[in-house]
mmCIF file of C-alpha atoms in Angstrom:
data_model
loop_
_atom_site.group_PDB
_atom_site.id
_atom_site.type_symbol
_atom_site.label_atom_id
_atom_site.label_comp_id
_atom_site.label_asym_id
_atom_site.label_seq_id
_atom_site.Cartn_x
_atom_site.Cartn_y
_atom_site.Cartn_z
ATOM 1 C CA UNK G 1 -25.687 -24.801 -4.821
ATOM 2 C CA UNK G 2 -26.861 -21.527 -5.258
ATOM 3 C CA UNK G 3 -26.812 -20.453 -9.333
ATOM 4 C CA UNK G 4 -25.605 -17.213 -8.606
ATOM 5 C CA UNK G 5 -22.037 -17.677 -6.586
ATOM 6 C CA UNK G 6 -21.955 -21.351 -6.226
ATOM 7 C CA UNK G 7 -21.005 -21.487 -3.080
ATOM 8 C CA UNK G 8 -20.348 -24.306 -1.254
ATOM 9 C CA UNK G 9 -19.835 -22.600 2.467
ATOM 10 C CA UNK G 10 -22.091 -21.488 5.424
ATOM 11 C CA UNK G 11 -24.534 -19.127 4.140
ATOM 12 C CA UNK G 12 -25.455 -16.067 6.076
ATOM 13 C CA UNK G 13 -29.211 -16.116 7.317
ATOM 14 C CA UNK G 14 -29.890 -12.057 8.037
ATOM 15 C CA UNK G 15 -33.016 -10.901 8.644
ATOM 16 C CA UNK G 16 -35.247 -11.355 5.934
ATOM 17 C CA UNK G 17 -33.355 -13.922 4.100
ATOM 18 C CA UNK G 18 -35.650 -16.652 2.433
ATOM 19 C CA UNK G 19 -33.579 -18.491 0.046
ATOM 20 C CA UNK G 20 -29.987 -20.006 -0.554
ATOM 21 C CA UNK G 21 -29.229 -17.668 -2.906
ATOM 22 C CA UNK G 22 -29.593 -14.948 -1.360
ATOM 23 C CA UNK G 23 -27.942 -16.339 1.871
ATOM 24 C CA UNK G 24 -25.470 -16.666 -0.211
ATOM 25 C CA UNK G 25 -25.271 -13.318 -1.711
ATOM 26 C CA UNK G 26 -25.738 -11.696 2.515
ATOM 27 C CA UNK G 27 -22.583 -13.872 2.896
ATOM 28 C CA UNK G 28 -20.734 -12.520 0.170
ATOM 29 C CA UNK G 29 -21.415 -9.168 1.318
ATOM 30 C CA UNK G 30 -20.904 -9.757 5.096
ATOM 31 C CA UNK G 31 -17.517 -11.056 4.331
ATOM 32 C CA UNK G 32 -16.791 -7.978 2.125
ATOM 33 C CA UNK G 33 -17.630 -5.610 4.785
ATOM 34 C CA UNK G 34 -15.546 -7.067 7.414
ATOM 35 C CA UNK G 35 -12.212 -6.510 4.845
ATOM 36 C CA UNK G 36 -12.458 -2.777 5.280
ATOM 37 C CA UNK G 37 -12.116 -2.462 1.307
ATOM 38 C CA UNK G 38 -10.971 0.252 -1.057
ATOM 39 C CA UNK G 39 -10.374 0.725 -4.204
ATOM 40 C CA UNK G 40 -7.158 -0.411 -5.946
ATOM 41 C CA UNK G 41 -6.504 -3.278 -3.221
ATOM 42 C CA UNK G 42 -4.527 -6.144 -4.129
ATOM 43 C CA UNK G 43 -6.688 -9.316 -2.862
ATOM 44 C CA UNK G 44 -6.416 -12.696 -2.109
ATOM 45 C CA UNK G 45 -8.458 -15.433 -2.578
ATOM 46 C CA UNK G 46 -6.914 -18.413 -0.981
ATOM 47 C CA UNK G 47 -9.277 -21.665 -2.028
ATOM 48 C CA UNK G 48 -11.217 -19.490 -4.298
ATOM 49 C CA UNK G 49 -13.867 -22.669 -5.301
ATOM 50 C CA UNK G 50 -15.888 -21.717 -8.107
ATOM 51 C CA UNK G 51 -14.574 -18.254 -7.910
ATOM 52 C CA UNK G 52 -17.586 -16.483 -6.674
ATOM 53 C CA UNK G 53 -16.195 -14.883 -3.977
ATOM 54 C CA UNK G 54 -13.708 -12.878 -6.227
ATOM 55 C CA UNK G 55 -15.926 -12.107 -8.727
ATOM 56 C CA UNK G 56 -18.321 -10.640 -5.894
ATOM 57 C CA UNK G 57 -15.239 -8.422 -5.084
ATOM 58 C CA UNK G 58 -14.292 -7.265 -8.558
ATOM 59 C CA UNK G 59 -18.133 -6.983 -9.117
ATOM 60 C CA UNK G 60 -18.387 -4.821 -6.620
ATOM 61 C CA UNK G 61 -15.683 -2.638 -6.390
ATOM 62 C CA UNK G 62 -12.399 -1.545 -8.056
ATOM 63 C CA UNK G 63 -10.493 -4.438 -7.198
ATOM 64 C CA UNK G 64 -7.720 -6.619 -8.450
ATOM 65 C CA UNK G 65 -8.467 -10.525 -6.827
ATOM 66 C CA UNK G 66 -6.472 -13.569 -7.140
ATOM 67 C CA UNK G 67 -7.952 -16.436 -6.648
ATOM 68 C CA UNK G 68 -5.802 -19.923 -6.093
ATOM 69 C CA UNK G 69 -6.802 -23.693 -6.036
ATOM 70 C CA UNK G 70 -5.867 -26.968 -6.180
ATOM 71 C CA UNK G 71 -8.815 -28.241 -8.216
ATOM 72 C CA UNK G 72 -8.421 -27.976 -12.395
ATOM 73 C CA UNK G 73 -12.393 -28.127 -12.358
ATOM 74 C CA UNK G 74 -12.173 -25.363 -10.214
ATOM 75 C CA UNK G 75 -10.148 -22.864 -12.408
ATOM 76 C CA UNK G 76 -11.243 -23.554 -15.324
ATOM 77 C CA UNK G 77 -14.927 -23.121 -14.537
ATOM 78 C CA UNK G 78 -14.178 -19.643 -12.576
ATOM 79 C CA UNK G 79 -12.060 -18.555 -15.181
ATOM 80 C CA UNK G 80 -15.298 -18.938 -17.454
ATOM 81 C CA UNK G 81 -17.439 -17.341 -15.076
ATOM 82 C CA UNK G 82 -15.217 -14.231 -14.586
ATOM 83 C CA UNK G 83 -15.234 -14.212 -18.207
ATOM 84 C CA UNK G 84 -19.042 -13.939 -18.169
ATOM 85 C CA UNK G 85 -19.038 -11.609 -15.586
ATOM 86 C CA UNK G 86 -16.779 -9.125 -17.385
ATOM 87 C CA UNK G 87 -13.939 -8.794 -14.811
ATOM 88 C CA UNK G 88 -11.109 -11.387 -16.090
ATOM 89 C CA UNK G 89 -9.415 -8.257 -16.651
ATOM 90 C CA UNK G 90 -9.307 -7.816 -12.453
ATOM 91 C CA UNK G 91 -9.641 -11.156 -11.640
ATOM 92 C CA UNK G 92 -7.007 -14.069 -12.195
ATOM 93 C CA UNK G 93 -7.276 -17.585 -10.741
ATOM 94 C CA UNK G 94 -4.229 -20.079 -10.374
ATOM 95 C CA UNK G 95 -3.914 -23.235 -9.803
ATOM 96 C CA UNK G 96 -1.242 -23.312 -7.152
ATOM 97 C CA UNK G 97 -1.114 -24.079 -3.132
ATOM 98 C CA UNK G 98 -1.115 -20.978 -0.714
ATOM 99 C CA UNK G 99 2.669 -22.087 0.494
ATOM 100 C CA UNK G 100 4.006 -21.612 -3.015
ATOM 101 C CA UNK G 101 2.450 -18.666 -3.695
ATOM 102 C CA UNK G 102 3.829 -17.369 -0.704
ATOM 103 C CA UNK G 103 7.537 -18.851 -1.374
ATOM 104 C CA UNK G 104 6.885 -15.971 -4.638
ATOM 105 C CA UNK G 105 7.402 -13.072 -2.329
ATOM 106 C CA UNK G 106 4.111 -11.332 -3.137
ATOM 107 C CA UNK G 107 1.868 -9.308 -0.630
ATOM 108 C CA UNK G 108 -1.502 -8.396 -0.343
ATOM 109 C CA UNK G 109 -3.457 -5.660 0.496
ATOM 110 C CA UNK G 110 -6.301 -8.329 1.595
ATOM 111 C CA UNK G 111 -6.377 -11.923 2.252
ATOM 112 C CA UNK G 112 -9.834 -13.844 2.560
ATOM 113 C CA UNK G 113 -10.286 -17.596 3.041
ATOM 114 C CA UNK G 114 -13.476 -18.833 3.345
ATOM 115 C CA UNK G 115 -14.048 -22.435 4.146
ATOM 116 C CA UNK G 116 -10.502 -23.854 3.367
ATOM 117 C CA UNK G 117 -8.974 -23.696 6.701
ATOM 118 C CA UNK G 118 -11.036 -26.674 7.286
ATOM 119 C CA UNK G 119 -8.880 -28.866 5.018
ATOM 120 C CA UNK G 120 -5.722 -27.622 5.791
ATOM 121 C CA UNK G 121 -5.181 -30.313 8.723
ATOM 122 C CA UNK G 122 -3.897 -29.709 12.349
ATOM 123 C CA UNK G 123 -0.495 -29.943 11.683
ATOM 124 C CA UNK G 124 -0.366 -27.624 8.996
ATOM 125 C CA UNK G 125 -2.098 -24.648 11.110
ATOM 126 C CA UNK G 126 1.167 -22.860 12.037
ATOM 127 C CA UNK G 127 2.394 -22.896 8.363
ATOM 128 C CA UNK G 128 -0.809 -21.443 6.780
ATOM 129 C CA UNK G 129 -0.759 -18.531 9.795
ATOM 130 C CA UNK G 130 2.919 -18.209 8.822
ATOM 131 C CA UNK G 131 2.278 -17.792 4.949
ATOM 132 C CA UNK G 132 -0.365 -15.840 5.833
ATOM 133 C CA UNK G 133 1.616 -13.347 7.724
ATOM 134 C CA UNK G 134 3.849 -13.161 5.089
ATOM 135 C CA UNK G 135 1.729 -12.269 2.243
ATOM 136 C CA UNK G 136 -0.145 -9.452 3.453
ATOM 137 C CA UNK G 137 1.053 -6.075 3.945
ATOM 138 C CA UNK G 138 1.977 -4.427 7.211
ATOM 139 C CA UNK G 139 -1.580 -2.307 6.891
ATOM 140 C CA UNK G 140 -3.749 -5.389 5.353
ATOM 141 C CA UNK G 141 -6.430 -6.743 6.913
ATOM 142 C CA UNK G 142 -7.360 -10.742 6.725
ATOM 143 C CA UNK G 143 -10.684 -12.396 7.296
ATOM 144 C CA UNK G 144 -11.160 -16.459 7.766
ATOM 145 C CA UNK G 145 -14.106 -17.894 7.604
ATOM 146 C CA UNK G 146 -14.295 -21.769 9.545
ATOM 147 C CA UNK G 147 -16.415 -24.366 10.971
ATOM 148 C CA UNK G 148 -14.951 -24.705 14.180
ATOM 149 C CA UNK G 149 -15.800 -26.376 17.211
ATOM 150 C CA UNK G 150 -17.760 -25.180 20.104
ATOM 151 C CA UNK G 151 -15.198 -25.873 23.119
ATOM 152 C CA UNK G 152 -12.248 -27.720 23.120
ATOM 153 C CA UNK G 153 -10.258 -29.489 20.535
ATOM 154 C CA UNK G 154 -11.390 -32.769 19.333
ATOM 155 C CA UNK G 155 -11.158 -35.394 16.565
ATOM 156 C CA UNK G 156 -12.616 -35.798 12.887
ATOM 157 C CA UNK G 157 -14.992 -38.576 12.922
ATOM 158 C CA UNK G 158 -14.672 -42.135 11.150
ATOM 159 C CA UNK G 159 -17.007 -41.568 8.158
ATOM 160 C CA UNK G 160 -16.813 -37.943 7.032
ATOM 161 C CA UNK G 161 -12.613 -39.105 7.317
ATOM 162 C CA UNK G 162 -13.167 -41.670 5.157
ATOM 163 C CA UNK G 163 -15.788 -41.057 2.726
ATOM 164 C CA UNK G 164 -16.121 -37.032 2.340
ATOM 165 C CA UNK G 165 -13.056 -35.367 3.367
ATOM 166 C CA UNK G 166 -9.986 -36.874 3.709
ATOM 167 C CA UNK G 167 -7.215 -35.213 5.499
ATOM 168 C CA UNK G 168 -9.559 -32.561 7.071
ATOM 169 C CA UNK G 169 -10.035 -31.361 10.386
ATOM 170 C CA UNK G 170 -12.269 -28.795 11.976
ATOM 171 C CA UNK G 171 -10.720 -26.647 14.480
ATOM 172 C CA UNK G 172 -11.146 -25.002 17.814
ATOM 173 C CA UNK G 173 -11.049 -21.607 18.091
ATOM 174 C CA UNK G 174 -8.312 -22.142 20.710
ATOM 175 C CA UNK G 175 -6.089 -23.924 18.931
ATOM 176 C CA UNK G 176 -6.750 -21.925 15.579
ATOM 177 C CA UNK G 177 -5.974 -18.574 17.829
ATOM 178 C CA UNK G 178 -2.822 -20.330 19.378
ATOM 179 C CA UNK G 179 -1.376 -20.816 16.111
ATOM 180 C CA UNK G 180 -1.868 -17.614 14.469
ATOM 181 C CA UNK G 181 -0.364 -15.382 17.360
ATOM 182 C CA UNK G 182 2.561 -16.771 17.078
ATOM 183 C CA UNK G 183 2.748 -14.426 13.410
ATOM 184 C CA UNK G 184 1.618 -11.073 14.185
ATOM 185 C CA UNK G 185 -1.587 -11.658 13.105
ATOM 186 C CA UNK G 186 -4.011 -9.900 15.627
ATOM 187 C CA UNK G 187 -7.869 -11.327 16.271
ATOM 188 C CA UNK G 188 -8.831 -7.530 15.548
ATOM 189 C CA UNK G 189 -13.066 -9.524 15.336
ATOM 190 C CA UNK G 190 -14.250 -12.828 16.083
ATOM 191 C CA UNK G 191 -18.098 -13.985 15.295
ATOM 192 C CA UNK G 192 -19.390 -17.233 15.552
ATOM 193 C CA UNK G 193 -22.189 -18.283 13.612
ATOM 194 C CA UNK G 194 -24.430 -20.576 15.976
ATOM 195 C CA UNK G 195 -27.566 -21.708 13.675
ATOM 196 C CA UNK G 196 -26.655 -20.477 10.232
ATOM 197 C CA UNK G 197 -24.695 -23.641 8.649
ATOM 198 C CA UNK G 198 -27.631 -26.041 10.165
ATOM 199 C CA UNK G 199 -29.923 -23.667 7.530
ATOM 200 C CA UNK G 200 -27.707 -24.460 5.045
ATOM 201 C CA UNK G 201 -27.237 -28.137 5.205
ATOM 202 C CA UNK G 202 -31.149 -28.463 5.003
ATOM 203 C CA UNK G 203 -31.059 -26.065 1.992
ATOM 204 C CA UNK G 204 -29.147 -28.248 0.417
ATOM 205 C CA UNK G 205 -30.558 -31.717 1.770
ATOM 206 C CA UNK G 206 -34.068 -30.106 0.363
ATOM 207 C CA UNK G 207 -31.980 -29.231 -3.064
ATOM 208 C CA UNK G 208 -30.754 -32.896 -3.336
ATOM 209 C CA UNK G 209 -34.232 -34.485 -2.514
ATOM 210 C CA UNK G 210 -35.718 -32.175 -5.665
ATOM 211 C CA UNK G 211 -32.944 -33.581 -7.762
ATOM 212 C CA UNK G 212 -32.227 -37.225 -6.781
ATOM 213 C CA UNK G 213 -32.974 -38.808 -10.422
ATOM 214 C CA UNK G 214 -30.086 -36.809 -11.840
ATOM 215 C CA UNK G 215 -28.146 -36.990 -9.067
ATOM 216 C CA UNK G 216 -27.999 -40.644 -9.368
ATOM 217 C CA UNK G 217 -27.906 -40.660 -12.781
ATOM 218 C CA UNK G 218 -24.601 -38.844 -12.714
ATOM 219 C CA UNK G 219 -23.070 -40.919 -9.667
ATOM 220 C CA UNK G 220 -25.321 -43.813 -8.200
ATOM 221 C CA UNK G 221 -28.067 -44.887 -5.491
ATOM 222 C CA UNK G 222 -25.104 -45.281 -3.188
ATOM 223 C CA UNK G 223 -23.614 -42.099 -3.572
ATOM 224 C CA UNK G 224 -26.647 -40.039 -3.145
ATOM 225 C CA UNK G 225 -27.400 -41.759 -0.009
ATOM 226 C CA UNK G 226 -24.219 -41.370 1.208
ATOM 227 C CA UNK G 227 -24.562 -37.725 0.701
ATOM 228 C CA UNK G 228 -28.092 -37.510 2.176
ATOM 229 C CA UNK G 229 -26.604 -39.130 5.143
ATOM 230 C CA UNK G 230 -23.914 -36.784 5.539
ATOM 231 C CA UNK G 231 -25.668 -33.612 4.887
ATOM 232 C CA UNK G 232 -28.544 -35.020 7.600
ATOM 233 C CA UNK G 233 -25.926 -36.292 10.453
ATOM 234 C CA UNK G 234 -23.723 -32.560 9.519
ATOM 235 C CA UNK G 235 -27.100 -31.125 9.971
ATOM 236 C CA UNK G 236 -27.705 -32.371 13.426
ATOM 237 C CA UNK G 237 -24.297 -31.180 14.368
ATOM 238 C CA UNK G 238 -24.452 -28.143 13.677
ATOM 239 C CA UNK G 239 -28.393 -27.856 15.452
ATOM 240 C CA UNK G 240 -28.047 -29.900 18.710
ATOM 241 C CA UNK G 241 -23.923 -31.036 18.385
ATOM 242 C CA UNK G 242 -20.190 -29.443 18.701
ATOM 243 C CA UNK G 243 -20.071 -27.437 15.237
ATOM 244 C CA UNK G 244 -20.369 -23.892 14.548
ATOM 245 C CA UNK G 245 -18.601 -21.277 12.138
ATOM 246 C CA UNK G 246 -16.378 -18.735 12.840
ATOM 247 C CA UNK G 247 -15.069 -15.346 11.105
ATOM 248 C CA UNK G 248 -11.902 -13.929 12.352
ATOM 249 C CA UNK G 249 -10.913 -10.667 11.083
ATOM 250 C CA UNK G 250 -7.101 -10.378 11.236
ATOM 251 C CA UNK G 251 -4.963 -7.122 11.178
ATOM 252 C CA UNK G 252 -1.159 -6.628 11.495
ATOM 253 C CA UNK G 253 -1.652 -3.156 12.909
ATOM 254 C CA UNK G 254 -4.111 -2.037 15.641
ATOM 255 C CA UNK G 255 -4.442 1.205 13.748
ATOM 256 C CA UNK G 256 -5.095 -0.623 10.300
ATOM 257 C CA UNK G 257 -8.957 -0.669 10.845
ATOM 258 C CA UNK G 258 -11.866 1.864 12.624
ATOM 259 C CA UNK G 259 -12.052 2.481 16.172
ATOM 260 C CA UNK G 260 -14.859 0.944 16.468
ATOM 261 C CA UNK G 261 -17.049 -2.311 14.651
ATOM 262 C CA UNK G 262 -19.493 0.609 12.988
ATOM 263 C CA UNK G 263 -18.473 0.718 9.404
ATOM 264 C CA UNK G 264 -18.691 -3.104 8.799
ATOM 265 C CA UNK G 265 -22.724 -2.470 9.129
ATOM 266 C CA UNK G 266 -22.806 0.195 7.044
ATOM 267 C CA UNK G 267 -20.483 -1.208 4.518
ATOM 268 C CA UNK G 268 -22.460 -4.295 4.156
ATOM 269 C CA UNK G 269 -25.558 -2.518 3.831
ATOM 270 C CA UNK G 270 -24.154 -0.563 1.198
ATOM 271 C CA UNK G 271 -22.956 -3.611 -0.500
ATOM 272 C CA UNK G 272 -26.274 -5.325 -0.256
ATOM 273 C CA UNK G 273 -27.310 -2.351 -2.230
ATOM 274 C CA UNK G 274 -25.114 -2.248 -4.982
ATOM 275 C CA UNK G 275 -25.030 -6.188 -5.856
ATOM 276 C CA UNK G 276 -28.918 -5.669 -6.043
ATOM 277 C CA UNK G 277 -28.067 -3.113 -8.911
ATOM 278 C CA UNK G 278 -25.675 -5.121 -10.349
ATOM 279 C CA UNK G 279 -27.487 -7.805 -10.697
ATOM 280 C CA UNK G 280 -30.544 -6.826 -11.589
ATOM 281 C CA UNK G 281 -32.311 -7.243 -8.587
ATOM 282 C CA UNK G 282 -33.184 -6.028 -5.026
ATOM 283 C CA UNK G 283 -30.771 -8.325 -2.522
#
């Protein structure tokens, strides 16, 4: 993964993009962009990972983030990391699921998800959209992040049910559409990301060739060719096959973003900016 954000998600391949990392970091800020931010938000992370989206956010702007998971691995490393990063004071990570945490009562200003919808599993859609609906404020603005499925719904194949993830399904973009209307929860933007997961996936293959003697060394010969061979078959998915990503921007209100897709340019080119200073370097 990529040192900086660890993210384990599509990347975002903009022009000019050469590396993971900073794939990475155009994702972080393309993302950002799209939640029509300001400062003082309540956000929410729901399957925060390693926590690098929500330290991007507190990074980058006045922000208080919470960040959920089911993984103990998970929270205690991001807890570290937005120690290190110096924003533990605006960032907290839980280890709870998303329909507890919406049985509490709270709302957000902003809900992001990226690449957990994926493992929520079909039958399951209309209570995420529900719990969803009724954690974010009648002004808030969502944005989910998916592979999905170019065309109609389908099935999850044998291996990657078996031996990668369990449980998981990718969607449609009908069926994930279907069950969020039902809430309120208005498709304000959809994108679909055609190419940029297949750039990814051979990121990553390429990353796992460099390190295969530690790689088995941790795990085994079996396991890393396991992995190989998912990350290659994923690969050709996503290049000649069904898969894709897609972004949804949700609002509640048609009159809680701009008139127009404008500002989500200019914010991310802003943001682009200001991680480069942050970080030390030109993004």
């Amino acid at each position: 993964l990529d040192a900086e954000h660890m993210q384990y998600s599509c990347a975002y391949w903009d022009d000019g993009v050469e590396t993971l990392a900073e794939a990475q970091e155009a994702k972080l800020a393309h993302i950002a962009a799209k939640l029509a931010l300001a400062p003082g938000q309540e956000v929410l992370d729901i399957g925060c990972g390693w926590g690098g989206m929500a330290i991007y956010l507190a990074r980058t702007m006045d922000l208080r983030v919470t960040g959920i998971t089911l993984s103990e691995e998970q929270l205690g490393l991001a807890r570290t990391r937005a120690d290190e990063a110096g924003v533990s004071d605006r960032v907290k990570f839980e280890l709870i699921d998303y329909r507890d945490l919406a049985a509490r009562g709270q709302r957000f200003d902003r809900i992001v998800s990226v690449g957990m919808f994926e493992h929520v599993g079909r039958p399951q859609f209309a209570t995420f959209f529900r719990c969803c609906a009724n954690m974010l404020t009648d002004d808030g603005v969502m944005l989910l992040h998916t592979i999905g499925r170019i065309g109609t719904p389908g099935t999850t194949d044998a291996f990657t049910r078996k031996y990668i993830f369990p449980g998981g399904y990718i969607p449609a973009l009908s069926e994930t559409v279907a069950a969020s209307e039902k809430y309120r929860l208005i498709a304000s933007d959809v994108e679909m990301l055609r190419l940029h997961y297949a750039r990814t996936l051979r990121a990553w293959y390429a990353n796992c060739e460099a390190n295969r003697e530690r790689i088995e060394a941790m795990f085994d010969a079996r396991f890393y060719r396991m992995w190989t061979f998912y990350l290659a078959g994923a690969t050709a998915a996503f290049e000649h096959g069904g898969m894709c990503n897609y972004q949804i921007q949700y609002c509640r209100d048609r009159r809680a973003l701009p008139l127009t897709r404008g500002y989500m340019g200019e914010e991310e080119g802003m943001l682009r900016g200001r991680w480069g200073n942050l970080s030390g370097r030109v993004s």
